[in-house]
mmCIF file of C-alpha atoms in Angstrom:
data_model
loop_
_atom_site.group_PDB
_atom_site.id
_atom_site.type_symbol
_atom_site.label_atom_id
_atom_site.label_comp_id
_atom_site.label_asym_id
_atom_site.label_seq_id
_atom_site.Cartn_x
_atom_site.Cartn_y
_atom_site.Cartn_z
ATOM 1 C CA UNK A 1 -11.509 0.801 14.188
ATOM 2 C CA UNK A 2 -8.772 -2.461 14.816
ATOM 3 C CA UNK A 3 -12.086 -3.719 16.791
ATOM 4 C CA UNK A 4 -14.554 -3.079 13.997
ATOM 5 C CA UNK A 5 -12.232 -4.906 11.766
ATOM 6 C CA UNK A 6 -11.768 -7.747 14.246
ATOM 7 C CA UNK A 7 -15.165 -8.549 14.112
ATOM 8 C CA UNK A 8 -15.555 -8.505 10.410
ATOM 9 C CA UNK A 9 -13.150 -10.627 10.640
ATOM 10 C CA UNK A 10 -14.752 -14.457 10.163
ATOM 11 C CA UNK A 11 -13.830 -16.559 12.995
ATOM 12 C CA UNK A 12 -12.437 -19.386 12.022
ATOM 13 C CA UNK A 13 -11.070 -18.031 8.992
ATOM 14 C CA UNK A 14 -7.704 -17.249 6.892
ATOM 15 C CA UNK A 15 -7.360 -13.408 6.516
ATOM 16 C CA UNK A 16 -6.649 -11.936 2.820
ATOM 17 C CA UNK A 17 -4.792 -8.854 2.656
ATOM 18 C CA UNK A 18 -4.288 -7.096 -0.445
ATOM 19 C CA UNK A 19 -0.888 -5.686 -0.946
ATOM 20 C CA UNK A 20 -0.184 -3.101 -3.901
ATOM 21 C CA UNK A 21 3.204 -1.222 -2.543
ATOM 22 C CA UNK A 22 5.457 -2.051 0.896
ATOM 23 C CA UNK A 23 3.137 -4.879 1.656
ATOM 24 C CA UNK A 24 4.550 -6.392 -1.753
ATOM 25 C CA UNK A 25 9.070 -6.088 -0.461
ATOM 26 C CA UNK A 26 8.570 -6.251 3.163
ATOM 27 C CA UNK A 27 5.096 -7.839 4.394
ATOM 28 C CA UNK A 28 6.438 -8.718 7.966
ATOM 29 C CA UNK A 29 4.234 -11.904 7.540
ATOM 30 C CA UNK A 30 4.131 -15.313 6.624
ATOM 31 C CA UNK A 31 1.761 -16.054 3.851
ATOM 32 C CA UNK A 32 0.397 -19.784 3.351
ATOM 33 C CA UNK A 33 -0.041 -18.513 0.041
ATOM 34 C CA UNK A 34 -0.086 -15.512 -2.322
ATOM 35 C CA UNK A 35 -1.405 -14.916 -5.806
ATOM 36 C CA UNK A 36 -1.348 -11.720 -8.160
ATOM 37 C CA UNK A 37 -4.544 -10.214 -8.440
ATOM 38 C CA UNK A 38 -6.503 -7.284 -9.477
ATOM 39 C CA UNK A 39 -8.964 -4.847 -7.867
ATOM 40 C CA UNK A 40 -11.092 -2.884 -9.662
ATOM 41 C CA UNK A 41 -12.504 0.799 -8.684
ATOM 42 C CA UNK A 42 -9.021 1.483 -7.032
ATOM 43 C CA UNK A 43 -5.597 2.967 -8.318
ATOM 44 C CA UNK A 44 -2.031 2.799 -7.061
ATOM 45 C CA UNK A 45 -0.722 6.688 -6.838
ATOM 46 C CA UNK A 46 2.396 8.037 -4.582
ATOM 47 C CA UNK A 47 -0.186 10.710 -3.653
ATOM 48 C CA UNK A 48 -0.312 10.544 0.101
ATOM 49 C CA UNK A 49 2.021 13.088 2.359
ATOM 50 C CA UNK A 50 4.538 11.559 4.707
ATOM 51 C CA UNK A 51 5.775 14.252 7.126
ATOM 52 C CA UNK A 52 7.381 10.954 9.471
ATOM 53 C CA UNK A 53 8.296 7.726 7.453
ATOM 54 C CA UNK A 54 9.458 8.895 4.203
ATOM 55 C CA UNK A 55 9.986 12.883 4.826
ATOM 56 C CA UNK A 56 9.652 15.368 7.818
ATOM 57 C CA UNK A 57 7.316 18.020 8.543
ATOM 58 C CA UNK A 58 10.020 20.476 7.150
ATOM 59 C CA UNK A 59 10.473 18.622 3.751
ATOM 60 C CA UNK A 60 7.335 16.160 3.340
ATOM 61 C CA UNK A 61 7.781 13.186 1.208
ATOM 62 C CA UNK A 62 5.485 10.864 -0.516
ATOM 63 C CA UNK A 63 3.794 7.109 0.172
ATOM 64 C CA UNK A 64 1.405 5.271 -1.856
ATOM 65 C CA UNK A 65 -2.378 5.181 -1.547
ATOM 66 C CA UNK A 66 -4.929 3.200 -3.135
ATOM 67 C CA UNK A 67 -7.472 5.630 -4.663
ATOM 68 C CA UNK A 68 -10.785 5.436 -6.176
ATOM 69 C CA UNK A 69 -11.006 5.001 -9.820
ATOM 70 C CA UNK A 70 -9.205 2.748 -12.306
ATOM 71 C CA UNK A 71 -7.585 -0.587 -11.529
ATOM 72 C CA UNK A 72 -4.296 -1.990 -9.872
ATOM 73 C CA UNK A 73 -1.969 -4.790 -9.792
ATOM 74 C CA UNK A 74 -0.954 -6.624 -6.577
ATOM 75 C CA UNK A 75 -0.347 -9.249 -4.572
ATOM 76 C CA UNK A 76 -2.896 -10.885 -2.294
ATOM 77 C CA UNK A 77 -1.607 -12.720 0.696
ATOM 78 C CA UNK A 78 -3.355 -15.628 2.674
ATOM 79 C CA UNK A 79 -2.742 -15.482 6.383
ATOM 80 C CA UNK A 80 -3.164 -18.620 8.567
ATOM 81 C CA UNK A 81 -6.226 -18.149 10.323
ATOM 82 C CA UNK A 82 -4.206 -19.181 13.603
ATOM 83 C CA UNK A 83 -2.147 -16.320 12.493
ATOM 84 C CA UNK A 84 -4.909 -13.819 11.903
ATOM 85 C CA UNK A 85 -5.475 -11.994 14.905
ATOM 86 C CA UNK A 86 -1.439 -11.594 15.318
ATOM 87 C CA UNK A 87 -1.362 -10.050 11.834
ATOM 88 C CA UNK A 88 -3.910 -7.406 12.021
ATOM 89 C CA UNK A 89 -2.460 -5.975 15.146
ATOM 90 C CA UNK A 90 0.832 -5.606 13.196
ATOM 91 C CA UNK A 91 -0.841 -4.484 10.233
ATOM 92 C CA UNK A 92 -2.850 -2.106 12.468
ATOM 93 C CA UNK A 93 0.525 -0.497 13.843
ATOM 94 C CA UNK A 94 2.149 -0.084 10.526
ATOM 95 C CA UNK A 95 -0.621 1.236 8.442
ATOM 96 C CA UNK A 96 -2.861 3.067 10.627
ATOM 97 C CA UNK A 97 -0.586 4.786 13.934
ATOM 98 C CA UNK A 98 -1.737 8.314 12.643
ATOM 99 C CA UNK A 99 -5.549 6.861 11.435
ATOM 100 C CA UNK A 100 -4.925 8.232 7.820
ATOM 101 C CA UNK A 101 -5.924 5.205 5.839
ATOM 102 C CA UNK A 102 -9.407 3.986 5.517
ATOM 103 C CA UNK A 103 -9.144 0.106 5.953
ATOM 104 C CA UNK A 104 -11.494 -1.561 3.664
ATOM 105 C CA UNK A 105 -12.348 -5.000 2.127
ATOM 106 C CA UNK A 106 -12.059 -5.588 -1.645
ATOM 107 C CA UNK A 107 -13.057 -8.164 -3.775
ATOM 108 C CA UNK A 108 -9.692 -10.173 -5.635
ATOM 109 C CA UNK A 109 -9.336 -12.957 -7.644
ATOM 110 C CA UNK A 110 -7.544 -16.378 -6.798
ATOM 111 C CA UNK A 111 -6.856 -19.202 -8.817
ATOM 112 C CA UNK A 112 -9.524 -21.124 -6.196
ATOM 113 C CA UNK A 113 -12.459 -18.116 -6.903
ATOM 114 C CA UNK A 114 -12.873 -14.319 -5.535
ATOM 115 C CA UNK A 115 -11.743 -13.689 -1.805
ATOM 116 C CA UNK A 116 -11.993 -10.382 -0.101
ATOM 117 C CA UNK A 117 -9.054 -9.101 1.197
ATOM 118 C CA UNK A 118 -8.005 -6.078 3.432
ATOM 119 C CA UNK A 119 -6.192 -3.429 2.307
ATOM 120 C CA UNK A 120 -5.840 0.370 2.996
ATOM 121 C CA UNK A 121 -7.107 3.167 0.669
ATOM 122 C CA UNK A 122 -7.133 6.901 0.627
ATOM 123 C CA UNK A 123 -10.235 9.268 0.002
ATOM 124 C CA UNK A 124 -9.145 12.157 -2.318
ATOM 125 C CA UNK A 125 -10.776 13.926 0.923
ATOM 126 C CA UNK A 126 -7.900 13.349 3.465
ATOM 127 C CA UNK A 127 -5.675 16.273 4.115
ATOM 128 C CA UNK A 128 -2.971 13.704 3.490
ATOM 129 C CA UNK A 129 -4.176 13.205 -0.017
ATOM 130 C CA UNK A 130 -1.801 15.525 -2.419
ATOM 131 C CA UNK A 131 -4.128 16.133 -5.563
ATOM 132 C CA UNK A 132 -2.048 16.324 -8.447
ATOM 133 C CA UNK A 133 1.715 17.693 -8.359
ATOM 134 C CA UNK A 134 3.726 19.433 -10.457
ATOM 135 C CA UNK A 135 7.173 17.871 -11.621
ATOM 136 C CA UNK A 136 9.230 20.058 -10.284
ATOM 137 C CA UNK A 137 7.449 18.930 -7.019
ATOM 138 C CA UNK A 138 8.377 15.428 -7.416
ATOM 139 C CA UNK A 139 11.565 16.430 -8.500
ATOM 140 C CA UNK A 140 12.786 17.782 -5.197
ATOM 141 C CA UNK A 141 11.061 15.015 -3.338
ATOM 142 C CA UNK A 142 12.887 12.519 -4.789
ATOM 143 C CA UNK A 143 16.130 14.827 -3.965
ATOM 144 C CA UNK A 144 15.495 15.688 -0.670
ATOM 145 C CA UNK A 145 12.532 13.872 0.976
ATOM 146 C CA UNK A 146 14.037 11.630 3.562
ATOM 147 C CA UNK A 147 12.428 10.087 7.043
ATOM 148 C CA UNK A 148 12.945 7.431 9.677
ATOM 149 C CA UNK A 149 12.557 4.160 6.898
ATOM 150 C CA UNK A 150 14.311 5.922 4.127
ATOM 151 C CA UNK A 151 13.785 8.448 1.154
ATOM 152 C CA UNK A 152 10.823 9.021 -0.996
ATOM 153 C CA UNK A 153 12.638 8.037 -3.919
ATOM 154 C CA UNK A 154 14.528 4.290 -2.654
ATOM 155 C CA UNK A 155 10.347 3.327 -1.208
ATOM 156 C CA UNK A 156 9.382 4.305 -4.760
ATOM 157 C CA UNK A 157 11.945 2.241 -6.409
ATOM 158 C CA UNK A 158 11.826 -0.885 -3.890
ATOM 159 C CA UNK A 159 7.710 -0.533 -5.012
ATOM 160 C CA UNK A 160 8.807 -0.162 -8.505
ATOM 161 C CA UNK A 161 11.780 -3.063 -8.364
ATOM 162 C CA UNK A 162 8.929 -5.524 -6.577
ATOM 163 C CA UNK A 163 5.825 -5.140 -9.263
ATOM 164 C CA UNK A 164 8.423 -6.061 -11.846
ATOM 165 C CA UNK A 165 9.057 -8.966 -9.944
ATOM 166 C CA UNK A 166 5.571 -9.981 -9.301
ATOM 167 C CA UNK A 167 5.233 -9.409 -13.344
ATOM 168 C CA UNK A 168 3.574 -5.864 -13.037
ATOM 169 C CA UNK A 169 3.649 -3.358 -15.315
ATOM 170 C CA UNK A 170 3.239 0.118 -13.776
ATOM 171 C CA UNK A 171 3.490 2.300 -16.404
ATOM 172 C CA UNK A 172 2.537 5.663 -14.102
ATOM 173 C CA UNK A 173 4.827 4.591 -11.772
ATOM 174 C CA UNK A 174 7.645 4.622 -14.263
ATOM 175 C CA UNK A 175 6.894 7.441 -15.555
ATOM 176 C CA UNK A 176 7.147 9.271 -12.507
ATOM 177 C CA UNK A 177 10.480 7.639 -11.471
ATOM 178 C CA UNK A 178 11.643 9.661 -14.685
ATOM 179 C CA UNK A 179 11.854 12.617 -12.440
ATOM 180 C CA UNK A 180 14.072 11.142 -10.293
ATOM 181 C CA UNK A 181 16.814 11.401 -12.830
#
């Protein structure tokens, strides 16, 4: 899939990426520069299973996914087209080593007209995709839900701390963090 993407990839050209959770506290690239922006069709929802990073297969925890419907608030990133190649690999190993993300390209707004930029959504089809939890679920996530980059609940609040920052207003998202407490 990397390949496919390679080759949709305009030679000669900066890469966009879309970020709408990690992407926006610890990218792990340089940007030449990097607007907030909105996509349409998609939502931001800490709805995907994470039995490694943010949990363990005994006591799963939770990472976002961009999912169909609604609209979400982000950052898109311009990468150097020298740097373009580079970046995808390392995007590749980060967001796809288990292939549970579908990598697509969406349509965002900059202040110089619409780019598309890569970013990685979920179909409510995956077996990594959740459907819709209980409280008490998220409850004991954020208690216990712990794997090798941290808990559930310090990802969701770095996520949280970082729209903020940006100027975003997740209201779902702090709504949920209400369970935490």
């Amino acid at each position: 899939m990397l390949e496919r993407f390679r080759a949709q990839c305009a030679k000669g050209q900066d890469l966009w990426v879309f970020g709408y959770a990690s992407l926006l506290w610890r990218p792990e690239f340089e940007a030449e520069e990097q607007h907030t922006t909105k996509v349409w069709g998609w939502h931001r929802a800490l709805k995907m299973w994470s039995r490694l990073n943010r949990g363990s297969p005994e006591c799963p925890g939770l990472v976002f996914a961009l999912l169909p419907g609604g609209s979400c608030q982000g950052v898109v990133y311009r990468i150097a087209k020298d740097q373009t190649d580079e970046v995808l690999t390392r995007l590749w190993a980060r967001e796809m080593p288990m292939d549970v993300y579908t990598p697509n390209w969406l349509p965002c707004a900059t202040p110089n007209g619409p780019v598309k930029a890569l970013t990685f959504t979920l179909p409510r089809s995956s077996p990594s995709f959740t459907g819709d939890l209980p409280a008490e679920t998220y409850q004991q996530i954020f208690r216990q839900a712990s794997g090798r980059f941290g808990t559930t609940l310090d990802y969701a609040l770095q996520t949280y701390r970082s729209l903020q920052a940006h100027g975003i207003e997740d209201r779902a998202l702090a709504n949920l963090l209400r369970h935490a407490d």
